[in-house]
Amino acid sequence: MKIKLNPDVLRWARERSGLDESSLAKKVLGARGAASDVQEWETTGELALPWVETIARKTNTAFGYLFLPQRPEETLPIHDFRTLRNVRLSKPSAGLLDVLHKSQIRQNWYREY
């Protein structure tokens, strides 16, 4: 059974994880995966539910985000001082966002404790 997702959200999840089409296809479908499979998903938005779960895991994206009607706008929850050669970095990586969110959860737990 196939489900329909917003192709733009699928593309967003792949791009935020830093994967190209062929890399994501190999991670989701194994050796038989090809870039054309991901291109089809990102065009039609139709794919099987187990693949959606795998895409969420492999792209480090919350499963529910893949069902959103449009790509979410991610912002840093703290002031952004990041620069590279005196140029401000515009987009936080998925890994950075995860570390910050986990750190905030731990801080809140310590405050309550």
PDB file of C-alpha atoms in Angstrom:
ATOM      1  CA  MET A   1       0.000   0.000   0.000  1.00  0.00           C
ATOM      2  CA  LYS A   2       1.334   3.387  -0.989  1.00  0.00           C
ATOM      3  CA  ILE A   3       0.690   6.688   0.729  1.00  0.00           C
ATOM      4  CA  LYS A   4       0.952  10.184  -0.674  1.00  0.00           C
ATOM      5  CA  LEU A   5       3.222  12.783   0.923  1.00  0.00           C
ATOM      6  CA  ASN A   6       4.226  16.274  -0.110  1.00  0.00           C
ATOM      7  CA  PRO A   7       7.183  15.804  -2.512  1.00  0.00           C
ATOM      8  CA  ASP A   8       8.701  19.079  -1.308  1.00  0.00           C
ATOM      9  CA  VAL A   9       8.844  17.752   2.273  1.00  0.00           C
ATOM     10  CA  LEU A  10      10.567  14.565   1.063  1.00  0.00           C
ATOM     11  CA  ARG A  11      13.129  16.677  -0.802  1.00  0.00           C
ATOM     12  CA  TRP A  12      13.606  18.859   2.293  1.00  0.00           C
ATOM     13  CA  ALA A  13      14.315  15.805   4.481  1.00  0.00           C
ATOM     14  CA  ARG A  14      16.889  14.491   2.006  1.00  0.00           C
ATOM     15  CA  GLU A  15      18.613  17.850   1.557  1.00  0.00           C
ATOM     16  CA  ARG A  16      18.761  18.648   5.291  1.00  0.00           C
ATOM     17  CA  SER A  17      20.491  15.318   5.901  1.00  0.00           C
ATOM     18  CA  GLY A  18      23.097  16.104   3.236  1.00  0.00           C
ATOM     19  CA  LEU A  19      22.289  13.045   1.107  1.00  0.00           C
ATOM     20  CA  ASP A  20      22.082  13.002  -2.657  1.00  0.00           C
ATOM     21  CA  GLU A  21      19.405  10.987  -4.450  1.00  0.00           C
ATOM     22  CA  SER A  22      21.487   7.879  -5.077  1.00  0.00           C
ATOM     23  CA  SER A  23      22.808   7.778  -1.484  1.00  0.00           C
ATOM     24  CA  LEU A  24      19.300   7.935  -0.045  1.00  0.00           C
ATOM     25  CA  ALA A  25      18.078   5.260  -2.462  1.00  0.00           C
ATOM     26  CA  LYS A  26      20.886   2.909  -1.364  1.00  0.00           C
ATOM     27  CA  LYS A  27      20.134   3.571   2.336  1.00  0.00           C
ATOM     28  CA  VAL A  28      16.408   2.937   1.913  1.00  0.00           C
ATOM     29  CA  LEU A  29      16.258   0.217  -0.737  1.00  0.00           C
ATOM     30  CA  GLY A  30      19.679  -1.368  -0.393  1.00  0.00           C
ATOM     31  CA  ALA A  31      21.819  -2.350  -3.370  1.00  0.00           C
ATOM     32  CA  ARG A  32      18.886  -2.265  -5.788  1.00  0.00           C
ATOM     33  CA  GLY A  33      18.132   1.387  -4.974  1.00  0.00           C
ATOM     34  CA  ALA A  34      18.744   3.966  -7.679  1.00  0.00           C
ATOM     35  CA  ALA A  35      18.550   7.746  -7.877  1.00  0.00           C
ATOM     36  CA  SER A  36      15.533   7.361 -10.163  1.00  0.00           C
ATOM     37  CA  ASP A  37      13.570   5.841  -7.248  1.00  0.00           C
ATOM     38  CA  VAL A  38      14.123   8.935  -5.108  1.00  0.00           C
ATOM     39  CA  GLN A  39      13.394  11.208  -8.059  1.00  0.00           C
ATOM     40  CA  GLU A  40      10.056   9.423  -8.487  1.00  0.00           C
ATOM     41  CA  TRP A  41       9.225   9.855  -4.765  1.00  0.00           C
ATOM     42  CA  GLU A  42      10.156  13.528  -4.928  1.00  0.00           C
ATOM     43  CA  THR A  43       7.985  13.999  -8.013  1.00  0.00           C
ATOM     44  CA  THR A  44       4.858  12.021  -7.098  1.00  0.00           C
ATOM     45  CA  GLY A  45       5.122  11.874  -3.305  1.00  0.00           C
ATOM     46  CA  GLU A  46       3.894   8.263  -3.407  1.00  0.00           C
ATOM     47  CA  LEU A  47       5.772   5.559  -1.512  1.00  0.00           C
ATOM     48  CA  ALA A  48       5.174   2.597   0.784  1.00  0.00           C
ATOM     49  CA  LEU A  49       4.806   3.220   4.519  1.00  0.00           C
ATOM     50  CA  PRO A  50       7.822   1.079   5.533  1.00  0.00           C
ATOM     51  CA  TRP A  51       9.967   3.199   3.229  1.00  0.00           C
ATOM     52  CA  VAL A  52       8.666   6.369   4.903  1.00  0.00           C
ATOM     53  CA  GLU A  53       9.804   4.985   8.262  1.00  0.00           C
ATOM     54  CA  THR A  54      13.215   4.143   6.804  1.00  0.00           C
ATOM     55  CA  ILE A  55      13.547   7.565   5.176  1.00  0.00           C
ATOM     56  CA  ALA A  56      12.782   9.204   8.521  1.00  0.00           C
ATOM     57  CA  ARG A  57      15.493   7.135  10.236  1.00  0.00           C
ATOM     58  CA  LYS A  58      18.128   7.543   7.527  1.00  0.00           C
ATOM     59  CA  THR A  59      17.600  11.302   7.147  1.00  0.00           C
ATOM     60  CA  ASN A  60      17.419  11.910  10.905  1.00  0.00           C
ATOM     61  CA  THR A  61      13.946  13.440  10.497  1.00  0.00           C
ATOM     62  CA  ALA A  62      11.020  13.032  12.867  1.00  0.00           C
ATOM     63  CA  PHE A  63       8.555  10.580  11.291  1.00  0.00           C
ATOM     64  CA  GLY A  64       5.624  12.994  11.682  1.00  0.00           C
ATOM     65  CA  TYR A  65       7.456  15.762   9.835  1.00  0.00           C
ATOM     66  CA  LEU A  66       7.240  13.753   6.609  1.00  0.00           C
ATOM     67  CA  PHE A  67       3.428  14.037   6.727  1.00  0.00           C
ATOM     68  CA  LEU A  68       3.387  17.845   6.967  1.00  0.00           C
ATOM     69  CA  PRO A  69       1.629  19.727   4.144  1.00  0.00           C
ATOM     70  CA  GLN A  70       4.699  21.937   3.631  1.00  0.00           C
ATOM     71  CA  ARG A  71       8.359  21.905   4.604  1.00  0.00           C
ATOM     72  CA  PRO A  72       8.916  23.173   8.144  1.00  0.00           C
ATOM     73  CA  GLU A  73      10.986  26.251   8.861  1.00  0.00           C
ATOM     74  CA  GLU A  74      13.742  25.252  11.263  1.00  0.00           C
ATOM     75  CA  THR A  75      15.385  27.886  13.385  1.00  0.00           C
ATOM     76  CA  LEU A  76      17.962  27.672  16.106  1.00  0.00           C
ATOM     77  CA  PRO A  77      16.427  27.818  19.582  1.00  0.00           C
ATOM     78  CA  ILE A  78      19.365  29.927  20.824  1.00  0.00           C
ATOM     79  CA  HIS A  79      21.237  32.963  19.504  1.00  0.00           C
ATOM     80  CA  ASP A  80      23.285  32.053  16.431  1.00  0.00           C
ATOM     81  CA  PHE A  81      26.969  33.027  16.607  1.00  0.00           C
ATOM     82  CA  ARG A  82      28.145  30.546  13.966  1.00  0.00           C
ATOM     83  CA  THR A  83      30.437  31.893  11.239  1.00  0.00           C
ATOM     84  CA  LEU A  84      32.823  30.440   8.701  1.00  0.00           C
ATOM     85  CA  ARG A  85      35.557  32.799   7.518  1.00  0.00           C
ATOM     86  CA  ASN A  86      33.577  35.773   8.871  1.00  0.00           C
ATOM     87  CA  VAL A  87      30.433  34.782   6.912  1.00  0.00           C
ATOM     88  CA  ARG A  88      27.273  33.926   8.841  1.00  0.00           C
ATOM     89  CA  LEU A  89      25.987  30.415   8.281  1.00  0.00           C
ATOM     90  CA  SER A  90      22.374  30.458   7.210  1.00  0.00           C
ATOM     91  CA  LYS A  91      21.063  26.952   7.808  1.00  0.00           C
ATOM     92  CA  PRO A  92      21.704  24.789  10.862  1.00  0.00           C
ATOM     93  CA  SER A  93      22.460  21.152  10.172  1.00  0.00           C
ATOM     94  CA  ALA A  94      20.128  18.398  11.345  1.00  0.00           C
ATOM     95  CA  GLY A  95      22.814  17.202  13.750  1.00  0.00           C
ATOM     96  CA  LEU A  96      23.208  20.633  15.332  1.00  0.00           C
ATOM     97  CA  LEU A  97      19.465  20.998  15.810  1.00  0.00           C
ATOM     98  CA  ASP A  98      19.265  17.557  17.434  1.00  0.00           C
ATOM     99  CA  VAL A  99      22.100  18.353  19.851  1.00  0.00           C
ATOM    100  CA  LEU A 100      20.515  21.662  20.826  1.00  0.00           C
ATOM    101  CA  HIS A 101      17.072  20.155  21.389  1.00  0.00           C
ATOM    102  CA  LYS A 102      18.481  17.291  23.468  1.00  0.00           C
ATOM    103  CA  SER A 103      20.555  19.765  25.488  1.00  0.00           C
ATOM    104  CA  GLN A 104      17.502  21.902  26.209  1.00  0.00           C
ATOM    105  CA  ILE A 105      15.542  18.841  27.336  1.00  0.00           C
ATOM    106  CA  ARG A 106      18.385  17.932  29.706  1.00  0.00           C
ATOM    107  CA  GLN A 107      18.619  21.495  31.016  1.00  0.00           C
ATOM    108  CA  ASN A 108      14.907  21.508  31.787  1.00  0.00           C
ATOM    109  CA  TRP A 109      15.220  18.159  33.557  1.00  0.00           C
ATOM    110  CA  TYR A 110      18.100  19.501  35.691  1.00  0.00           C
ATOM    111  CA  ARG A 111      16.097  22.601  36.593  1.00  0.00           C
ATOM    112  CA  GLU A 112      13.149  20.487  37.719  1.00  0.00           C
ATOM    113  CA  TYR A 113      15.383  18.049  39.595  1.00  0.00           C
TER     114      TYR A 113
END
